[in-house]
Short mmCIF file of C-alpha atoms in Angstrom, two decimals:
data_model
loop_
_atom_site.label_atom_id
_atom_site.label_comp_id
_atom_site.label_asym_id
_atom_site.label_seq_id
_atom_site.Cartn_x
_atom_site.Cartn_y
_atom_site.Cartn_z
CA UNK A 1 -17.47 211.88 -13.16
CA UNK A 2 -19.06 209.67 -15.82
CA UNK A 3 -18.37 205.98 -15.23
CA UNK A 4 -18.60 203.26 -17.88
CA UNK A 5 -21.81 201.25 -17.49
CA UNK A 6 -19.76 198.13 -16.81
CA UNK A 7 -16.34 197.47 -15.38
CA UNK A 8 -14.24 194.69 -13.92
CA UNK A 9 -14.08 193.97 -10.23
CA UNK A 10 -10.52 192.74 -9.74
CA UNK A 11 -10.83 191.27 -6.22
CA UNK A 12 -11.17 187.65 -7.35
CA UNK A 13 -7.75 187.79 -8.97
CA UNK A 14 -6.14 187.99 -5.52
CA UNK A 15 -8.70 187.65 -2.75
CA UNK A 16 -11.68 185.92 -1.17
CA UNK A 17 -12.98 183.57 -3.89
CA UNK A 18 -11.27 180.22 -3.78
CA UNK A 19 -7.82 179.80 -5.30
CA UNK A 20 -6.67 182.90 -7.18
CA UNK A 21 -4.81 182.57 -10.47
CA UNK A 22 -1.08 183.14 -10.49
CA UNK A 23 -0.01 186.79 -10.66
CA UNK A 24 1.28 186.16 -14.17
CA UNK A 25 -2.03 184.72 -15.35
CA UNK A 26 -3.92 187.52 -13.63
CA UNK A 27 -1.82 190.16 -15.35
CA UNK A 28 -2.29 188.53 -18.74
CA UNK A 29 -6.03 188.41 -18.19
CA UNK A 30 -6.21 192.09 -17.25
CA UNK A 31 -4.11 193.22 -20.19
CA UNK A 32 -6.23 191.17 -22.58
CA UNK A 33 -9.38 192.67 -21.06
CA UNK A 34 -7.99 196.15 -21.61
CA UNK A 35 -7.11 195.19 -25.19
CA UNK A 36 -10.74 194.15 -25.68
CA UNK A 37 -12.15 197.42 -24.38
CA UNK A 38 -12.73 197.01 -20.64
CA UNK A 39 -12.33 200.55 -19.31
CA UNK A 40 -13.03 200.44 -15.57
CA UNK A 41 -10.86 198.46 -13.12
CA UNK A 42 -11.87 198.28 -9.46
CA UNK A 43 -9.43 197.24 -6.72
CA UNK A 44 -8.77 198.03 -3.04
CA UNK A 45 -6.14 198.26 -0.32
CA UNK A 46 -7.73 195.20 1.31
CA UNK A 47 -7.62 192.80 -1.62
CA UNK A 48 -4.79 190.37 -1.19
CA UNK A 49 -3.17 192.66 1.38
CA UNK A 50 -2.19 195.08 -1.40
CA UNK A 51 -1.25 192.46 -3.98
CA UNK A 52 -4.33 193.20 -6.08
CA UNK A 53 -3.36 196.85 -6.48
CA UNK A 54 0.13 195.75 -7.47
CA UNK A 55 -1.37 193.38 -10.05
CA UNK A 56 -3.56 196.12 -11.53
CA UNK A 57 -0.57 198.43 -11.57
CA UNK A 58 1.53 195.95 -13.55
CA UNK A 59 -1.30 195.42 -16.03
CA UNK A 60 -1.56 199.19 -16.57
CA UNK A 61 2.16 199.75 -17.02
CA UNK A 62 2.66 201.70 -20.22
CA UNK A 63 -1.08 202.15 -20.76
CA UNK A 64 -2.33 204.19 -17.81
CA UNK A 65 -4.85 206.09 -19.91
CA UNK A 66 -6.60 202.91 -21.04
CA UNK A 67 -8.77 202.62 -17.94
CA UNK A 68 -10.51 204.46 -15.16
CA UNK A 69 -8.84 203.13 -12.01
CA UNK A 70 -10.79 202.85 -8.77
CA UNK A 71 -9.41 201.76 -5.42
CA UNK A 72 -10.48 201.91 -1.79
CA UNK A 73 -9.09 202.61 1.65
CA UNK A 74 -10.27 202.55 5.21
CA UNK A 75 -10.23 198.75 5.40
CA UNK A 76 -7.00 196.79 5.26
CA UNK A 77 -5.19 193.72 6.50
CA UNK A 78 -3.23 194.69 9.62
CA UNK A 79 -1.05 191.92 11.07
CA UNK A 80 -3.21 189.41 9.23
CA UNK A 81 -6.51 190.81 10.53
CA UNK A 82 -9.07 192.74 8.48
CA UNK A 83 -9.27 196.15 10.13
CA UNK A 84 -11.65 199.06 9.51
CA UNK A 85 -9.93 202.36 10.23
CA UNK A 86 -11.28 205.63 8.87
CA UNK A 87 -9.04 208.03 10.76
CA UNK A 88 -7.69 210.80 8.53
CA UNK A 89 -4.07 209.88 9.17
CA UNK A 90 -4.78 206.27 8.20
CA UNK A 91 -6.51 207.27 4.99
CA UNK A 92 -3.71 209.65 4.04
CA UNK A 93 -1.18 206.85 4.47
CA UNK A 94 -3.32 204.36 2.57
CA UNK A 95 -3.84 206.71 -0.38
CA UNK A 96 -0.08 207.15 -0.66
CA UNK A 97 0.48 203.41 -0.38
CA UNK A 98 -2.16 202.73 -3.06
CA UNK A 99 -0.49 205.21 -5.40
CA UNK A 100 2.81 203.39 -4.92
CA UNK A 101 1.40 199.90 -5.45
CA UNK A 102 -0.57 200.98 -8.52
CA UNK A 103 2.41 202.89 -9.89
CA UNK A 104 0.31 205.91 -10.82
CA UNK A 105 0.35 209.62 -10.01
CA UNK A 106 -3.41 209.79 -9.47
CA UNK A 107 -6.20 207.34 -8.71
CA UNK A 108 -9.31 208.31 -10.65
CA UNK A 109 -11.83 207.23 -8.00
CA UNK A 110 -11.00 206.40 -4.38
CA UNK A 111 -13.64 204.99 -2.05
CA UNK A 112 -13.98 204.89 1.69
CA UNK A 113 -14.29 201.10 1.72
CA UNK A 114 -16.28 200.99 4.94
CA UNK A 115 -17.46 203.72 7.27
CA UNK A 116 -15.54 203.43 10.52
CA UNK A 117 -18.31 203.82 13.08
CA UNK A 118 -15.79 205.20 15.59
CA UNK A 119 -14.95 208.13 13.30
CA UNK A 120 -17.44 210.73 12.00
CA UNK A 121 -17.71 210.22 8.27
CA UNK A 122 -17.08 213.95 7.80
CA UNK A 123 -13.54 213.44 9.10
CA UNK A 124 -12.84 210.54 6.75
CA UNK A 125 -14.31 212.33 3.74
CA UNK A 126 -12.41 215.47 4.68
CA UNK A 127 -9.14 213.56 4.44
CA UNK A 128 -10.11 212.27 1.00
CA UNK A 129 -11.09 215.80 -0.06
CA UNK A 130 -7.58 216.88 0.88
CA UNK A 131 -6.24 214.11 -1.36
CA UNK A 132 -8.38 215.44 -4.21
CA UNK A 133 -7.01 218.95 -3.63
CA UNK A 134 -3.48 217.53 -3.68
CA UNK A 135 -4.12 215.81 -7.00
CA UNK A 136 -3.65 212.32 -5.56
CA UNK A 137 -7.20 211.17 -6.31
CA UNK A 138 -9.66 212.43 -8.88
CA UNK A 139 -12.93 211.85 -7.05
CA UNK A 140 -14.34 210.43 -3.82
CA UNK A 141 -16.52 207.37 -3.46
CA UNK A 142 -18.22 205.62 -0.56
CA UNK A 143 -18.89 201.91 -0.14
CA UNK A 144 -21.70 200.11 1.72
CA UNK A 145 -23.15 203.31 3.16
CA UNK A 146 -26.68 204.37 4.04
CA UNK A 147 -28.63 207.36 2.77
CA UNK A 148 -27.88 209.22 6.00
CA UNK A 149 -24.15 208.70 5.62
CA UNK A 150 -24.25 209.80 1.98
CA UNK A 151 -25.93 213.05 2.96
CA UNK A 152 -23.39 213.64 5.75
CA UNK A 153 -20.57 213.10 3.28
CA UNK A 154 -22.12 215.36 0.64
CA UNK A 155 -22.15 218.17 3.19
CA UNK A 156 -18.35 217.96 3.28
CA UNK A 157 -17.30 217.29 -0.32
CA UNK A 158 -18.65 216.15 -3.70
CA UNK A 159 -19.20 212.40 -3.87
CA UNK A 160 -18.88 210.79 -7.30
CA UNK A 161 -20.04 207.26 -6.55
CA UNK A 162 -21.54 204.95 -3.97
CA UNK A 163 -20.58 201.30 -4.29
CA UNK A 164 -23.07 198.93 -2.65
CA UNK A 165 -23.97 195.33 -3.31
CA UNK A 166 -26.88 195.23 -5.77
CA UNK A 167 -28.29 192.30 -7.68
CA UNK A 168 -31.55 190.49 -8.17
CA UNK A 169 -31.03 188.68 -4.88
CA UNK A 170 -29.60 191.65 -2.92
CA UNK A 171 -32.08 194.53 -3.21
CA UNK A 172 -30.84 196.64 -0.29
CA UNK A 173 -30.24 199.74 -2.48
CA UNK A 174 -33.99 199.82 -3.11
CA UNK A 175 -34.44 200.80 0.55
CA UNK A 176 -33.21 204.30 -0.26
CA UNK A 177 -29.73 204.60 -1.72
CA UNK A 178 -30.85 203.88 -5.31
CA UNK A 179 -33.10 206.93 -5.26
CA UNK A 180 -30.79 209.07 -3.12
CA UNK A 181 -27.88 208.64 -5.52
CA UNK A 182 -30.10 209.42 -8.50
CA UNK A 183 -31.34 212.61 -6.88
CA UNK A 184 -27.81 213.69 -5.93
CA UNK A 185 -26.28 212.96 -9.33
CA UNK A 186 -24.08 210.26 -7.80
CA UNK A 187 -23.27 207.01 -9.60
CA UNK A 188 -24.45 203.81 -7.92
CA UNK A 189 -21.81 201.15 -8.57
CA UNK A 190 -23.21 197.66 -8.09
CA UNK A 191 -20.74 195.10 -6.83
CA UNK A 192 -21.57 191.38 -6.92
CA UNK A 193 -24.26 192.07 -9.55
CA UNK A 194 -24.35 188.39 -10.53
CA UNK A 195 -25.09 187.35 -6.94
CA UNK A 196 -21.56 186.14 -6.17
CA UNK A 197 -21.70 183.77 -9.13
CA UNK A 198 -25.04 182.23 -8.13
CA UNK A 199 -26.93 183.64 -11.12
CA UNK A 200 -24.13 182.65 -13.52
CA UNK A 201 -24.36 179.02 -12.44
CA UNK A 202 -20.87 179.21 -10.96
CA UNK A 203 -21.84 177.37 -7.77
CA UNK A 204 -23.21 173.87 -8.15
CA UNK A 205 -22.42 172.70 -4.63
CA UNK A 206 -21.30 175.14 -1.92
CA UNK A 207 -19.63 172.25 -0.11
CA UNK A 208 -17.21 172.03 -3.03
CA UNK A 209 -16.05 175.63 -2.62
CA UNK A 210 -12.45 176.15 -1.53
CA UNK A 211 -12.02 176.18 2.26
CA UNK A 212 -11.32 179.93 2.42
CA UNK A 213 -13.93 180.99 -0.15
CA UNK A 214 -15.84 183.94 1.33
CA UNK A 215 -19.16 182.44 0.27
CA UNK A 216 -18.84 179.61 2.79
CA UNK A 217 -19.63 182.14 5.53
CA UNK A 218 -22.67 183.60 3.77
CA UNK A 219 -26.09 182.25 4.80
CA UNK A 220 -27.48 181.85 1.29
CA UNK A 221 -24.81 179.29 0.43
CA UNK A 222 -25.25 177.29 3.62
CA UNK A 223 -27.27 174.11 4.09
CA UNK A 224 -30.23 175.84 5.76
CA UNK A 225 -30.85 177.99 2.69
CA UNK A 226 -29.00 176.61 -0.33
CA UNK A 227 -31.60 174.00 -1.41
CA UNK A 228 -34.35 176.62 -1.64
CA UNK A 229 -32.11 178.97 -3.59
CA UNK A 230 -30.82 176.28 -5.94
CA UNK A 231 -34.42 175.38 -6.72
CA UNK A 232 -34.81 178.78 -8.40
CA UNK A 233 -32.07 178.14 -10.95
CA UNK A 234 -33.86 175.96 -13.54
CA UNK A 235 -36.51 178.63 -14.13
CA UNK A 236 -33.79 181.29 -14.11
CA UNK A 237 -31.79 179.49 -16.79
CA UNK A 238 -34.92 179.04 -18.88
CA UNK A 239 -35.62 182.76 -18.66
CA UNK A 240 -32.11 183.53 -19.95
CA UNK A 241 -32.68 181.21 -22.91
CA UNK A 242 -35.90 183.07 -23.65
CA UNK A 243 -34.02 186.37 -23.47
CA UNK A 244 -31.37 185.08 -25.87
CA UNK A 245 -28.45 185.70 -23.53
CA UNK A 246 -26.46 183.98 -20.83
CA UNK A 247 -27.75 183.89 -17.25
CA UNK A 248 -24.97 186.25 -16.17
CA UNK A 249 -25.87 188.72 -18.90
CA UNK A 250 -29.53 188.65 -17.88
CA UNK A 251 -28.54 189.41 -14.27
CA UNK A 252 -26.38 192.32 -15.40
CA UNK A 253 -29.02 193.67 -17.78
CA UNK A 254 -31.50 193.74 -14.92
CA UNK A 255 -29.10 195.71 -12.71
CA UNK A 256 -28.35 198.22 -15.46
CA UNK A 257 -32.08 198.66 -16.09
CA UNK A 258 -32.49 200.12 -12.60
CA UNK A 259 -31.39 203.56 -13.79
CA UNK A 260 -28.94 205.35 -16.08
CA UNK A 261 -26.82 206.23 -13.04
CA UNK A 262 -26.33 202.56 -12.15
CA UNK A 263 -23.14 200.80 -13.22
CA UNK A 264 -22.01 197.23 -12.56
CA UNK A 265 -18.57 195.79 -11.78
CA UNK A 266 -18.84 191.99 -11.93
CA UNK A 267 -15.73 190.13 -10.88
CA UNK A 268 -14.18 187.18 -12.66
CA UNK A 269 -10.87 185.45 -13.25
CA UNK A 270 -11.92 184.47 -16.78
CA UNK A 271 -11.26 186.64 -19.81
CA UNK A 272 -14.16 185.01 -21.68
CA UNK A 273 -16.52 185.86 -18.83
CA UNK A 274 -15.18 189.42 -18.58
CA UNK A 275 -15.89 189.99 -22.27
CA UNK A 276 -19.30 188.32 -21.96
CA UNK A 277 -20.12 190.69 -19.11
CA UNK A 278 -18.83 193.72 -20.97
CA UNK A 279 -21.01 192.97 -23.99
CA UNK A 280 -24.23 193.31 -21.98
CA UNK A 281 -24.39 197.02 -22.81
CA UNK A 282 -25.21 196.11 -26.42
CA UNK A 283 -28.08 193.77 -25.51
CA UNK A 284 -31.72 194.74 -25.83
CA UNK A 285 -33.94 192.75 -23.49
CA UNK A 286 -37.66 193.34 -23.26
CA UNK A 287 -38.73 195.23 -20.14
CA UNK A 288 -41.47 192.69 -19.44
CA UNK A 289 -38.93 189.88 -19.38
CA UNK A 290 -36.70 191.87 -17.02
CA UNK A 291 -39.73 192.33 -14.78
CA UNK A 292 -40.24 188.58 -14.76
CA UNK A 293 -36.61 188.14 -13.80
CA UNK A 294 -37.14 190.56 -10.95
CA UNK A 295 -40.12 188.61 -9.70
CA UNK A 296 -38.38 185.24 -9.94
CA UNK A 297 -35.23 186.22 -8.02
CA UNK A 298 -36.19 188.66 -5.28
CA UNK A 299 -35.95 189.25 -1.56
CA UNK A 300 -39.26 187.43 -1.21
CA UNK A 301 -38.09 184.31 -3.06
CA UNK A 302 -34.46 184.03 -1.91
CA UNK A 303 -33.71 182.23 1.34
CA UNK A 304 -31.23 183.65 3.87
CA UNK A 305 -29.56 186.99 4.52
CA UNK A 306 -26.75 188.28 2.36
CA UNK A 307 -24.24 188.41 5.24
CA UNK A 308 -23.69 186.64 8.52
CA UNK A 309 -23.84 188.64 11.76
CA UNK A 310 -20.15 189.62 11.78
CA UNK A 311 -20.22 190.76 8.16
CA UNK A 312 -23.46 192.67 8.69
CA UNK A 313 -21.91 194.58 11.58
CA UNK A 314 -19.26 196.01 9.25
CA UNK A 315 -21.66 197.75 6.89
CA UNK A 316 -23.82 200.86 7.19
CA UNK A 317 -26.12 200.23 4.22
CA UNK A 318 -29.83 199.75 4.81
CA UNK A 319 -30.88 196.10 5.01
CA UNK A 320 -34.12 194.17 4.82
CA UNK A 321 -33.19 192.43 8.04
CA UNK A 322 -33.18 195.80 9.86
CA UNK A 323 -36.39 196.86 8.12
CA UNK A 324 -38.26 193.73 9.14
#
C-alpha cells in the first residue's frame, strides 16, 4: 500500500484537544479539505467514542473514492473508560462497528491501536488478517509498537503501516522502528508530527488549555518542564523564517526528510492549517537547515518525557526513558 506523504489526523475534531468544533463545522472542514486535495483521513474507534468515525463517514458520503480511510481498533471507550482489548472477538466486533459508523464497505487501512499485553499480538493480527480476507479492511496497521512486536506481527500477516509518534521532540522511532519499517517495506506514519501543536506555536500557556485537554497530563506541558521548552521557541521561529516557511511546515518537512517511507498525519480543526500542512510536500528546504532544526529541538534539548507513567504503560514502542 502506498500512502500519501501527508494526511489529516481527525482526532481533534471530536476528541482529546480542548473543545471540539460542532459536528456540522467539523464536517464542513473535512469536505473542504477533500475538495482541496487532502487524500488521507485517519480516525479511530476510540475518538469521541465513535463520533469521529461517524463524522468522517458523513464527510465522505457520496465521495468515498476521494480519500484513503484509516481507522483503528483494540482501544475503545467502554462504559466511559478507555479500554485496551485486543482479543480477536473484540476486534471482529469493532471492525464491523467501524464499517457501520463510517458508512463504507471497506476500510482501506485498519490499525491495532494498541497492543493488548494480555493477548499475543499474533492473535490480534490474525483476526485482522481474517478481516482482510473477508474484504472488510484493505490492509493491516499497528500503532505504538516496538520492533519486536512488528516482527511478531509480520510472521502472521503482511503489515502495511506502523503509526508511532514521531516529531523533532519525540524521537522514539529512531531507537529502531524507523529502520525496521524501512527494511520491511512498511510505511511509518508519524502522528503528532508538530509536537502536539508546540512547534506550530499553538500553546502559549499550558495553564490556559481546556480542562480536559490531553496535553495537561503530559510532562512537557507541565510547570516543571514548560519554561525550558518554551525557551526553545524564539530560535525555532527564527529558523522557520530563514527556511521561508511556517514553523509547522518546518516541523513537517523535517519528519518527511527522515525517509521516503515516512508519512505524517498532523491533526487540526482549521482548514487553513490543514492546507498549510498539506502544501509541505511542495517545499524544498536545505538539508543543512533541517539538520539545524534537528539539533535545536531534540531529545537532548527538550525537557520532560512525552507521556506520564499511566500513558507510558499503554504503549509498546521503544522509549528513551527505558533506554536510559
